[in-house]
């Protein structure tokens, strides 16, 4: 804690004991441990999670007779944030809360330090009304500076600056990029906004009259701003420079990549530029490796699906395949499978395009078609590297499929993905690629189908389902829900949920989030809907007969598979998503009626 004299530090300790947050003998013990670790006692208590940051800040404020404010879930209006520049706020660990009687109301980490308060007041040239807040609360508000995009440069960027920037980009050397130019600032603002708002993609789309910028957040594209048409050439050139692409090539698509750093996190950017009627469209994929959990449970796997996957991972050979549309989290699922089995006793080799998550202890190979390193040629090389587990980022052609099947036949565990609409669709797709039915039946062990749905935040509100919603729930998962009270615990455990409602209820408790800047549409983040089944003898017989996906799906459902739509409805009852979101993503799934 900063700004505390020895006297006030003792007073805080006394106040902590008096408030019941810690006992005196415990405090003395922790003081000795903190001293041995060369840490201040309060820092040690917080690091060890003995006392919460908010509790300590509240007690300290009371000792110093300073009003306290809890900012852990505060949402500050963007206009109020403008009252204190971001660089000043970060330097002084102070955030604006509003105005009161011609004074700026701020929350500060060091609110008890009179000298620091005076410095800040002199710096901004205004008298202050100061509140105390915790470090985590201050940082939570500081992040909000980047959750809105300031479009004021639309009007303040002079045309001559744009033209000069455009001319400069045509001949600039990549080693001499001007960081403070108008176009650089614009691009930086867009990318920082996208990163802080958890966007997976940024679309820069030229039209006849202007330049539209859209971000994909939680799978939904939203327009965030429009720029003058005159900025297009300079902005695209800037992106090409950073991606080490050809600036003067406007006729053919180009792909590149570069890395940015936002809030001390490195974010890899994949760039795809394509010529369209009104210019060049740019799509930027943001890969934030720090924001994704690679635990199967965190991704939405549970119950029967999770048990099926873990049983499959115990096998030493065969294929585990995931399917779904582009951007449905297939690759992330493969990484989670690798994370589940990673061990020093096995050699895991991957072949990816691109390598999205760099994992220690894994030998990852980046596909590079320009030098002849394709999935098929790379897979041949991998087989000479004594692998136990092979991950192929995607089976795109018949040759790669044949090699993957041969790898599984020769004693390797193979993970890969295909683009199909359901788990059952994987098997006919392999047939289409020319793989013999008996090879598919003997090598493929488990298949996974998946989609991504938006999550509702924990601060959601409950409501009773409407008659149409109740009917939809019963139609989709009535056969899965407990039929009597004595079956609730057994069925809930089997499906991986705490306490499922009875199938005979007249209404069900559902949940929805509140629409806000932080939770647009009432959602925040995404999770998976999954359907998982193993290749049983009955399904092997269907494969040998070249059965359709719907025939295989029906048998898998009869054998206990939970479909993606059913998984979604179960997650809606558990308060993790909404019926509307499940219908948006998985409305067309085949059900077991």
XYZ file of C-alpha atoms in Angstrom:
593
model
C 0.000 0.000 0.000
C 1.416 3.398 -0.915
C 1.011 6.647 0.966
C 0.981 5.027 4.435
C 3.209 6.194 7.260
C 4.325 3.697 9.896
C 1.621 5.031 12.206
C -1.178 4.660 9.689
C 0.118 1.215 8.649
C -0.305 0.078 12.238
C -3.752 1.655 12.272
C -4.711 -0.323 9.139
C -3.504 -3.530 10.765
C -5.589 -2.765 13.850
C -8.598 -1.950 11.684
C -8.238 -5.236 9.783
C -8.235 -7.162 13.066
C -11.166 -5.167 14.433
C -13.213 -5.735 11.294
C -12.711 -9.498 11.565
C -10.915 -9.802 8.237
C -7.888 -11.371 9.958
C -6.913 -12.532 13.442
C -4.011 -10.978 15.314
C -1.985 -14.198 15.590
C -2.506 -14.853 11.875
C -1.362 -11.350 11.014
C 1.832 -11.742 13.028
C 2.533 -15.041 11.265
C 1.995 -13.497 7.836
C 4.183 -10.501 8.734
C 7.091 -12.859 9.333
C 6.422 -14.688 6.066
C 6.204 -11.373 4.176
C 9.521 -10.260 5.704
C 11.186 -13.523 4.632
C 9.906 -12.935 1.085
C 11.026 -9.261 1.128
C 7.450 -8.094 0.550
C 5.347 -5.427 2.283
C 2.781 -7.108 4.519
C -0.261 -5.764 2.646
C 1.152 -6.802 -0.746
C 1.794 -10.270 0.654
C -1.734 -10.584 2.046
C -3.260 -9.689 -1.320
C -0.929 -11.931 -3.340
C -1.770 -14.902 -1.133
C -5.481 -14.054 -1.385
C -5.711 -13.824 2.387
C -7.422 -10.430 2.128
C -9.218 -9.046 -0.907
C -7.892 -5.902 -2.556
C -11.263 -4.171 -2.138
C -11.475 -4.972 1.587
C -7.985 -3.626 2.245
C -8.678 -0.444 0.250
C -11.932 0.138 2.141
C -10.247 -0.283 5.531
C -7.343 1.959 4.521
C -9.704 4.675 3.323
C -11.575 4.532 6.626
C -8.331 4.874 8.598
C -7.281 7.856 6.480
C -10.816 9.338 6.702
C -11.198 9.435 2.933
C -14.437 8.469 1.165
C -14.163 5.068 -0.534
C -15.685 3.871 -3.814
C -15.805 0.319 -5.164
C -15.030 0.410 -8.903
C -14.834 -3.358 -9.459
C -17.975 -3.362 -11.630
C -18.290 0.364 -12.386
C -19.063 1.497 -15.938
C -17.897 5.064 -16.557
C -19.442 7.081 -19.382
C -17.030 7.843 -22.206
C -17.722 11.579 -21.934
C -16.651 11.486 -18.272
C -13.455 9.603 -19.140
C -12.566 12.473 -21.475
C -12.334 14.768 -18.422
C -8.979 13.180 -17.533
C -6.549 12.204 -20.324
C -5.662 8.520 -20.393
C -1.911 9.050 -20.065
C -2.416 11.199 -16.941
C -4.887 8.678 -15.495
C -2.419 5.813 -15.981
C 0.535 7.772 -14.591
C -1.252 8.843 -11.399
C -3.510 5.745 -11.089
C -6.514 8.050 -10.947
C -9.784 7.883 -12.888
C -12.541 10.484 -13.308
C -16.004 9.843 -11.867
C -17.710 13.114 -12.810
C -17.928 16.781 -11.815
C -19.201 18.282 -8.576
C -19.418 22.005 -7.749
C -16.787 22.930 -10.372
C -14.445 20.247 -9.074
C -13.357 17.085 -10.877
C -14.303 13.993 -8.908
C -11.576 11.347 -9.152
C -10.874 7.973 -7.579
C -7.203 7.434 -6.732
C -5.123 4.535 -5.543
C -2.948 6.901 -3.482
C -5.789 9.102 -2.238
C -4.190 9.487 1.204
C -1.041 11.014 -0.275
C -1.696 14.768 -0.161
C 1.365 15.530 -2.280
C 0.216 13.165 -5.053
C -3.253 14.750 -5.021
C -1.741 18.245 -5.312
C 0.517 17.131 -8.179
C -2.482 15.768 -10.072
C -4.557 18.887 -9.395
C -1.756 21.132 -10.685
C -1.189 18.872 -13.684
C -4.771 19.170 -14.960
C -5.314 22.694 -13.631
C -8.505 21.891 -11.706
C -9.476 21.431 -8.029
C -10.293 17.824 -7.123
C -12.765 15.895 -5.018
C -10.900 12.673 -4.194
C -12.158 9.184 -3.398
C -10.070 6.134 -2.531
C -10.285 3.010 -4.684
C -8.464 -0.300 -5.035
C -5.783 -0.985 -7.627
C -7.954 -3.594 -9.362
C -10.878 -1.147 -9.445
C -8.733 1.630 -10.943
C -7.364 -0.752 -13.598
C -10.889 -1.923 -14.438
C -11.864 1.661 -15.272
C -8.580 2.360 -17.105
C -9.455 -0.473 -19.506
C -12.644 1.375 -20.424
C -10.641 4.124 -22.107
C -10.192 1.713 -24.989
C -13.746 0.375 -25.223
C -15.021 3.331 -27.254
C -13.585 4.548 -30.513
C -12.943 8.256 -30.800
C -13.978 9.209 -34.319
C -13.052 12.845 -33.965
C -10.123 12.393 -36.351
C -12.684 11.987 -39.163
C -13.129 15.726 -39.065
C -9.689 16.808 -37.857
C -7.573 14.976 -40.438
C -6.865 17.577 -43.143
C -7.106 16.424 -46.740
C -3.528 17.529 -47.424
C -2.330 15.293 -44.562
C -4.137 12.320 -46.068
C -2.681 12.960 -49.512
C 0.804 13.467 -48.105
C 0.475 10.262 -46.098
C -0.647 8.397 -49.192
C 2.307 9.643 -51.247
C 4.708 8.871 -48.425
C 3.423 5.287 -48.104
C 4.114 4.607 -51.763
C 7.875 4.924 -51.174
C 8.406 4.493 -47.423
C 10.876 1.937 -46.102
C 9.474 -0.471 -43.517
C 12.306 0.403 -41.127
C 11.313 4.064 -41.079
C 7.596 4.071 -40.321
C 6.325 7.392 -38.964
C 4.393 6.365 -35.865
C 2.672 9.665 -35.162
C 1.223 10.267 -38.643
C -2.580 10.633 -38.901
C -3.023 7.294 -40.674
C -0.835 5.458 -38.140
C -2.868 6.944 -35.283
C -6.097 5.927 -37.000
C -4.951 2.335 -37.511
C -3.640 2.130 -33.948
C -6.956 3.403 -32.565
C -8.926 0.841 -34.589
C -6.742 -2.096 -33.543
C -6.668 -1.070 -29.866
C -10.447 -0.676 -29.882
C -10.832 -4.129 -31.463
C -8.484 -5.749 -28.964
C -10.059 -4.197 -25.876
C -13.542 -5.113 -27.063
C -12.613 -8.788 -27.610
C -13.081 -8.580 -31.391
C -11.956 -11.606 -33.388
C -11.855 -9.764 -36.736
C -11.676 -6.246 -38.154
C -13.185 -5.583 -41.606
C -12.057 -2.532 -43.582
C -14.482 -2.267 -46.497
C -14.345 0.417 -49.199
C -17.517 1.628 -50.876
C -18.033 4.177 -53.621
C -18.136 7.116 -51.202
C -16.425 6.116 -47.943
C -14.578 3.449 -45.941
C -16.597 1.301 -43.536
C -14.910 -0.262 -40.467
C -16.619 -3.224 -38.815
C -15.600 -5.488 -35.919
C -16.746 -9.032 -35.236
C -17.410 -9.341 -31.497
C -18.696 -12.667 -30.158
C -19.360 -13.785 -33.718
C -21.493 -10.757 -34.713
C -20.263 -8.033 -37.075
C -20.916 -4.444 -35.981
C -20.040 -1.215 -37.720
C -17.841 0.956 -35.496
C -17.023 3.910 -37.735
C -16.755 5.321 -41.253
C -13.747 7.105 -42.686
C -13.516 9.421 -45.698
C -12.872 7.666 -49.013
C -9.642 9.656 -49.308
C -8.115 7.727 -46.374
C -8.472 4.342 -48.052
C -5.238 4.156 -50.053
C -3.061 5.429 -47.202
C -4.669 3.142 -44.609
C -4.361 0.041 -46.785
C -0.771 0.958 -47.641
C 0.057 1.311 -43.948
C -1.312 -2.184 -43.282
C 0.664 -3.580 -46.224
C 3.861 -2.009 -44.889
C 3.378 -3.507 -41.434
C 2.554 -6.902 -43.001
C 5.586 -6.752 -45.336
C 3.353 -6.992 -48.421
C 3.695 -5.358 -51.834
C 2.377 -1.795 -51.622
C 1.992 -1.370 -55.384
C 0.101 -4.635 -55.938
C -3.648 -3.964 -56.178
C -4.809 -6.695 -58.595
C -4.397 -9.932 -56.653
C -5.139 -10.993 -53.048
C -2.305 -10.846 -50.527
C -1.893 -12.452 -47.101
C 0.413 -11.309 -44.319
C 0.801 -10.906 -40.595
C 2.287 -8.712 -37.886
C 2.070 -8.325 -34.112
C 0.823 -5.491 -31.921
C 1.021 -4.947 -28.171
C -2.071 -3.741 -26.308
C -2.232 -3.506 -22.495
C 1.060 -5.441 -22.258
C -0.405 -8.323 -24.281
C 1.022 -9.412 -27.618
C -1.671 -9.993 -30.237
C -0.904 -11.681 -33.544
C -2.711 -10.236 -36.551
C -3.409 -12.212 -39.731
C -4.023 -9.950 -42.710
C -6.064 -10.851 -45.813
C -6.300 -8.204 -48.558
C -8.482 -8.727 -51.624
C -9.350 -6.454 -54.579
C -13.074 -5.627 -54.816
C -15.091 -3.317 -57.035
C -14.492 -0.166 -54.971
C -10.893 -0.768 -53.921
C -9.170 -3.249 -51.608
C -10.934 -4.964 -48.722
C -8.851 -5.795 -45.655
C -9.818 -8.415 -43.069
C -7.660 -8.582 -39.947
C -7.927 -11.658 -37.694
C -6.860 -10.988 -34.104
C -5.314 -13.906 -32.244
C -5.110 -13.059 -28.556
C -3.416 -16.117 -27.086
C -3.773 -14.870 -23.510
C -7.567 -14.615 -23.574
C -8.466 -18.206 -24.408
C -8.719 -21.052 -21.920
C -7.602 -24.399 -23.300
C -9.444 -26.432 -20.653
C -12.214 -28.590 -22.069
C -14.608 -27.673 -19.250
C -14.075 -23.913 -19.747
C -14.860 -24.286 -23.449
C -18.286 -25.794 -22.702
C -17.606 -29.546 -22.787
C -19.365 -31.523 -20.077
C -21.349 -34.623 -19.215
C -21.498 -37.393 -21.810
C -19.492 -35.448 -24.415
C -16.576 -34.839 -22.028
C -16.517 -38.457 -20.851
C -16.545 -39.698 -24.467
C -13.601 -37.482 -25.410
C -11.517 -38.431 -22.377
C -12.132 -42.130 -23.027
C -10.935 -41.624 -26.621
C -7.792 -39.802 -25.494
C -6.724 -42.906 -23.552
C -6.257 -44.811 -26.831
C -2.822 -44.981 -28.422
C -3.979 -44.844 -32.055
C -6.878 -43.816 -34.256
C -8.403 -40.510 -35.333
C -10.334 -37.902 -33.365
C -11.949 -35.442 -35.773
C -13.745 -32.145 -35.182
C -16.129 -30.468 -37.596
C -17.943 -27.188 -37.985
C -18.003 -24.026 -40.083
C -15.143 -21.542 -40.248
C -14.624 -19.759 -36.933
C -16.464 -22.343 -34.823
C -13.492 -23.087 -32.564
C -12.351 -26.376 -34.144
C -8.640 -25.582 -33.853
C -9.084 -24.442 -30.250
C -10.712 -27.789 -29.479
C -7.673 -29.580 -30.931
C -5.348 -27.490 -28.770
C -7.467 -28.378 -25.734
C -7.147 -32.080 -26.592
C -3.372 -31.689 -26.823
C -3.319 -29.798 -23.528
C -5.243 -32.692 -21.967
C -2.675 -35.355 -22.956
C 0.566 -33.338 -23.115
C 3.308 -35.180 -21.292
C 7.092 -35.585 -21.464
C 6.644 -39.264 -22.245
C 5.047 -38.672 -25.670
C 6.148 -36.801 -28.796
C 3.420 -34.485 -30.126
C 3.937 -32.932 -33.567
C 1.500 -30.500 -35.208
C 1.099 -29.208 -38.749
C -0.841 -25.947 -38.824
C -1.792 -23.016 -41.034
C -1.211 -20.795 -39.162
C 0.215 -21.772 -35.767
C -2.368 -19.949 -33.637
C -1.195 -20.878 -30.126
C 2.455 -21.538 -29.417
C 2.638 -24.299 -26.801
C 5.755 -25.352 -24.924
C 6.636 -29.015 -25.190
C 4.915 -29.359 -28.590
C 6.727 -29.508 -31.939
C 4.674 -27.190 -34.155
C 5.213 -26.835 -37.898
C 3.894 -23.876 -39.917
C 2.550 -24.744 -43.377
C 4.268 -22.720 -46.102
C 2.912 -23.487 -49.575
C 5.355 -21.004 -51.187
C 8.267 -23.345 -50.439
C 6.318 -26.557 -50.975
C 5.488 -27.264 -47.318
C 1.829 -28.267 -47.615
C -0.315 -30.372 -45.291
C 0.359 -33.492 -47.346
C 4.143 -33.005 -47.740
C 4.473 -31.914 -44.131
C 2.572 -34.972 -42.924
C 5.004 -37.250 -44.769
C 7.862 -35.504 -42.982
C 6.169 -35.761 -39.585
C 5.925 -39.553 -39.902
C 9.742 -39.695 -39.991
C 10.007 -37.762 -36.706
C 8.910 -40.620 -34.425
C 5.621 -39.001 -33.312
C 3.145 -40.507 -30.863
C 0.433 -37.893 -31.494
C -0.067 -35.936 -34.724
C -2.283 -32.909 -35.139
C -3.145 -31.855 -38.692
C -4.746 -28.404 -38.680
C -7.199 -29.299 -41.448
C -7.853 -32.136 -43.876
C -8.356 -30.176 -47.094
C -7.781 -32.746 -49.832
C -7.811 -36.446 -50.604
C -4.023 -36.819 -50.313
C -3.939 -35.347 -46.794
C -6.911 -37.530 -45.828
C -5.159 -40.665 -47.097
C -1.961 -39.822 -45.191
C -3.893 -39.050 -41.983
C -5.711 -42.398 -42.193
C -2.428 -44.245 -42.854
C -0.878 -42.490 -39.849
C -3.742 -43.687 -37.630
C -3.385 -47.235 -39.019
C 0.341 -47.332 -38.213
C -0.094 -46.702 -34.504
C -0.431 -42.927 -34.160
C -3.155 -40.881 -32.476
C -4.261 -38.294 -35.051
C -6.265 -35.102 -34.406
C -7.683 -33.055 -37.279
C -10.614 -30.955 -38.526
C -13.002 -30.976 -41.472
C -15.610 -28.528 -42.682
C -18.981 -30.234 -42.257
C -22.312 -29.230 -40.717
C -22.459 -31.975 -38.084
C -20.369 -34.636 -36.387
C -22.066 -37.355 -38.434
C -21.223 -35.473 -41.640
C -17.503 -36.181 -41.122
C -17.839 -39.823 -42.144
C -19.555 -39.303 -45.554
C -17.104 -36.429 -46.179
C -14.162 -38.827 -45.857
C -15.940 -41.171 -48.273
C -16.229 -38.277 -50.730
C -12.454 -37.792 -50.454
C -11.918 -41.327 -51.695
C -11.158 -43.042 -48.379
C -12.313 -46.671 -48.382
C -15.206 -47.377 -45.971
C -13.308 -50.138 -44.122
C -10.421 -47.713 -43.448
C -12.774 -45.081 -42.014
C -14.529 -47.667 -39.861
C -11.253 -48.994 -38.438
C -9.384 -45.707 -37.875
C -11.904 -43.033 -36.831
C -12.583 -43.407 -33.103
C -14.477 -40.232 -32.115
C -16.068 -37.344 -33.997
C -17.012 -33.921 -32.645
C -19.421 -31.388 -34.140
C -19.436 -27.861 -32.786
C -20.752 -24.306 -33.029
C -20.100 -21.205 -30.953
C -22.863 -19.338 -29.122
C -22.672 -16.114 -27.154
C -22.593 -16.379 -23.368
C -24.754 -14.333 -21.055
C -22.767 -12.696 -18.221
C -23.070 -13.890 -14.592
C -25.067 -10.740 -13.752
C -28.113 -12.025 -15.644
C -31.781 -11.878 -14.757
C -34.166 -14.837 -14.701
C -37.650 -15.124 -16.195
C -40.283 -17.784 -16.777
C -40.322 -19.338 -20.242
C -43.177 -18.384 -22.549
C -45.503 -21.136 -23.870
C -43.627 -21.337 -27.233
C -40.279 -21.530 -25.397
C -41.631 -24.211 -23.051
C -42.885 -26.228 -26.009
C -39.510 -25.858 -27.804
C -37.634 -27.052 -24.687
C -39.864 -30.101 -24.295
C -39.615 -30.891 -27.997
C -35.804 -30.656 -28.019
C -34.753 -32.119 -24.661
C -37.897 -33.453 -22.996
C -36.588 -37.012 -23.442
C -33.303 -36.043 -21.737
C -34.707 -34.216 -18.694
C -35.547 -36.092 -15.452
C -38.959 -37.744 -15.599
C -39.374 -37.853 -11.799
C -37.888 -36.186 -8.735
C -35.884 -39.238 -7.708
C -34.119 -39.135 -11.093
C -33.002 -35.477 -10.921
C -29.579 -36.098 -9.355
C -28.786 -39.104 -11.556
C -29.773 -37.418 -14.844
C -28.146 -34.096 -13.930
C -24.847 -35.820 -13.117
C -25.004 -37.827 -16.355
C -25.507 -34.687 -18.454
C -23.000 -32.619 -16.472
C -25.287 -30.067 -14.779
C -26.076 -29.282 -11.145
C -29.849 -29.693 -11.009
C -31.974 -30.052 -14.120
C -35.742 -29.375 -14.000
C -38.371 -32.037 -14.543
C -39.535 -32.668 -18.100
C -43.182 -32.312 -16.991
C -42.998 -28.667 -15.851
C -45.412 -26.118 -17.314
C -42.667 -23.453 -17.475
C -38.909 -23.311 -17.088
C -36.583 -20.730 -15.574
C -34.499 -19.073 -18.296
C -31.986 -16.232 -18.169
C -31.030 -13.146 -20.158
C -28.314 -10.499 -19.875
C -28.617 -6.721 -19.827
C -27.687 -4.788 -22.970
C -24.770 -2.441 -22.198
C -21.517 -1.171 -23.688
C -19.640 -4.028 -22.020
C -22.290 -6.650 -22.843
C -23.788 -5.735 -26.254
C -27.122 -7.475 -26.741
C -26.816 -8.887 -23.221
C -23.914 -11.200 -24.118
C -20.221 -11.361 -23.248
C -17.872 -13.981 -24.635
C -18.642 -17.259 -26.370
C -18.791 -20.943 -25.584
C -19.252 -24.112 -27.590
C -22.238 -26.288 -28.373
C -21.033 -29.827 -28.996
C -22.158 -33.214 -30.199
C -19.741 -36.091 -29.679
C -20.006 -39.782 -30.435
C -17.714 -42.779 -30.777
C -17.712 -45.125 -33.737
C -19.588 -48.173 -32.445
C -20.021 -51.475 -34.309
C -23.476 -50.381 -35.493
C -22.078 -47.117 -36.908
C -19.187 -49.041 -38.501
C -21.770 -51.144 -40.345
C -23.477 -47.965 -41.585
C -20.120 -46.637 -42.843
C -19.514 -49.899 -44.736
C -22.924 -49.409 -46.378
C -22.002 -45.772 -47.251
C -24.910 -44.449 -45.170
C -25.903 -40.784 -45.227
C -25.104 -38.289 -42.447
C -28.736 -38.231 -41.265
C -28.801 -42.045 -40.921
C -25.600 -42.007 -38.882
C -26.884 -39.090 -36.805
C -30.093 -40.962 -35.934
C -28.198 -44.005 -34.707
C -25.768 -41.840 -32.693
C -28.727 -40.103 -31.008
C -30.351 -43.475 -30.269
C -27.076 -44.548 -28.643
C -27.080 -41.553 -26.278
C -25.382 -38.705 -28.147
C -26.562 -35.227 -27.144
C -26.943 -33.114 -30.299
C -25.670 -29.550 -30.571
C -29.189 -28.155 -30.341
C -29.950 -30.258 -27.276
C -26.640 -29.214 -25.712
C -27.639 -25.594 -26.344
C -31.030 -25.969 -24.674
C -29.392 -27.612 -21.648
C -26.937 -24.700 -21.431
C -29.865 -22.258 -21.665
C -31.555 -23.948 -18.690
C -28.236 -23.699 -16.818
C -28.132 -19.912 -17.372
C -25.153 -19.937 -19.738
C -26.868 -18.732 -22.932
C -30.344 -18.037 -24.328
C -32.884 -20.037 -26.326
C -32.764 -17.349 -29.023
C -28.998 -17.704 -29.395
C -29.224 -21.490 -29.652
C -31.921 -21.189 -32.323
C -29.752 -18.707 -34.244
C -26.769 -21.035 -34.332
C -28.197 -24.565 -34.299
C -31.759 -24.266 -35.622
C -31.217 -26.650 -38.530
C -29.797 -29.598 -36.609
C -31.386 -32.988 -37.081
C -33.213 -34.081 -33.947
C -34.326 -37.417 -32.639
C -38.086 -36.882 -32.676
